[in-house]
CSV table of C-alpha atoms in Angstrom, one decimal:
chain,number,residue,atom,x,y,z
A,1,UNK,CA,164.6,105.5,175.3
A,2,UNK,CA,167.8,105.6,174.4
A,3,UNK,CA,168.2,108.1,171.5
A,4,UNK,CA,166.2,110.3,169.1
A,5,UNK,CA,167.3,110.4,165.7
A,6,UNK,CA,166.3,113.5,163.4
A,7,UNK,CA,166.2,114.0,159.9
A,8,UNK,CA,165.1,117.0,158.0
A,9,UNK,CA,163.0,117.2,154.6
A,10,UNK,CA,165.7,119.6,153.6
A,11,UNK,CA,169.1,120.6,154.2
A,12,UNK,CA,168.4,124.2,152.6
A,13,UNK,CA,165.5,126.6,152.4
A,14,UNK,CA,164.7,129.5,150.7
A,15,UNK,CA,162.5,131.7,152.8
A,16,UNK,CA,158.9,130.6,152.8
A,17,UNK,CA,159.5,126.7,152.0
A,18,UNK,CA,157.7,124.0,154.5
A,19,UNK,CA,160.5,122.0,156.1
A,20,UNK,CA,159.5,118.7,157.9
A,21,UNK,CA,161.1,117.4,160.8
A,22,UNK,CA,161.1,113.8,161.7
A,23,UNK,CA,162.1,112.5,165.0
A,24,UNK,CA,162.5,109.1,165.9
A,25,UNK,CA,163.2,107.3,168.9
A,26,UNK,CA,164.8,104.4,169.3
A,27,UNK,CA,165.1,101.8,172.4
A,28,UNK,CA,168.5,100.5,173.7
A,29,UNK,CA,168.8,98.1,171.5
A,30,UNK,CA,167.9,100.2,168.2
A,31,UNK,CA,164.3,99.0,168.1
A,32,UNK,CA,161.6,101.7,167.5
A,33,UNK,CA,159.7,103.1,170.2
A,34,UNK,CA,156.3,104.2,170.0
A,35,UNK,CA,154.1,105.9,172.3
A,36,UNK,CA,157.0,108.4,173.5
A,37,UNK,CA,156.2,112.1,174.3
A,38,UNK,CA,158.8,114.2,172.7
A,39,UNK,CA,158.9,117.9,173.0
A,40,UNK,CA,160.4,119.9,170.1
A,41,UNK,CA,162.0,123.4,170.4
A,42,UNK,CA,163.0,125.5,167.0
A,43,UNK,CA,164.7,128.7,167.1
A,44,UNK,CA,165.2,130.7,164.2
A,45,UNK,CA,163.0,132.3,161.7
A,46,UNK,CA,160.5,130.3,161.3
A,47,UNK,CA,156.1,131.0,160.9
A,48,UNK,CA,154.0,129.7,163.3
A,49,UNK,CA,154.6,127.7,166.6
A,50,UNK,CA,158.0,127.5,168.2
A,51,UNK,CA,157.7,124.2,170.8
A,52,UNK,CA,155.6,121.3,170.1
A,53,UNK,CA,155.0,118.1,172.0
A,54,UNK,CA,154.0,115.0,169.6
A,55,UNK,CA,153.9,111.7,170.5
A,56,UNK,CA,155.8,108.4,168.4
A,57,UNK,CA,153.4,106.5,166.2
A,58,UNK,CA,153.9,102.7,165.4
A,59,UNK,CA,157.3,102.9,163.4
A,60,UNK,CA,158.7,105.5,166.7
A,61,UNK,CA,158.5,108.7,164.5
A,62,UNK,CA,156.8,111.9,165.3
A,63,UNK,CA,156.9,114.8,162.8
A,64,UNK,CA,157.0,118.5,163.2
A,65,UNK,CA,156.3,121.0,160.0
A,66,UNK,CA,157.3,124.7,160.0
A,67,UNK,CA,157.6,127.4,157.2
A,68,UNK,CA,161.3,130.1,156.8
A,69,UNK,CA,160.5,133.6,157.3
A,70,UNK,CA,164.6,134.8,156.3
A,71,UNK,CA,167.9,132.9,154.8
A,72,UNK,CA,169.0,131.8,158.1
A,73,UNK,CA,170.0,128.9,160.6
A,74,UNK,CA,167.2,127.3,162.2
A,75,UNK,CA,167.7,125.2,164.9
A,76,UNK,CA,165.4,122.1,165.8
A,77,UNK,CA,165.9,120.5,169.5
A,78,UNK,CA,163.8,117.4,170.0
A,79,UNK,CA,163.8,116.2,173.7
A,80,UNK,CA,162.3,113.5,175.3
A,81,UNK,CA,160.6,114.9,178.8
A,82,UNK,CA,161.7,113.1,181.9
């Protein structure tokens, strides 16, 4: 793998909106690549879990969903375990 790409339903929240968080990992050559572990880390306010492992489908995405509890930065980390 040579990078994970990750886009974000939003860009804002107001708390207690879902947010979706896509990652998606691409080969060398920009291809998608599916059947990759990739371990996600969020820190902020946020419901629920905080670290998540998901696996690539077909197109190389995996998706994470996670709900505000405040106004503030939350921070999503999606890492690819060696």
């Amino acid at each position: 793998i040579a990078s994970i790409e990750l886009v974000s339903s939003r860009s804002t929240a107001s708390t207690g909106e879902e947010v979706v968080v896509t990652a998606r990992a691409l080969t060398g050559d920009g291809r998608p690549a599916s059947g990759v572990l990739v371990s996600f880390e969020v820190s902020g306010s946020v419901t629920g879990l905080r670290q998540w492992i998901r696996e690539t489908d077909a197109l190389g995405q995996a998706q994470i969903s996670f709900t505000t509890t405040e106004a503030e930065i939350v921070v999503v980390r999606a890492l690819v375990p060696q």
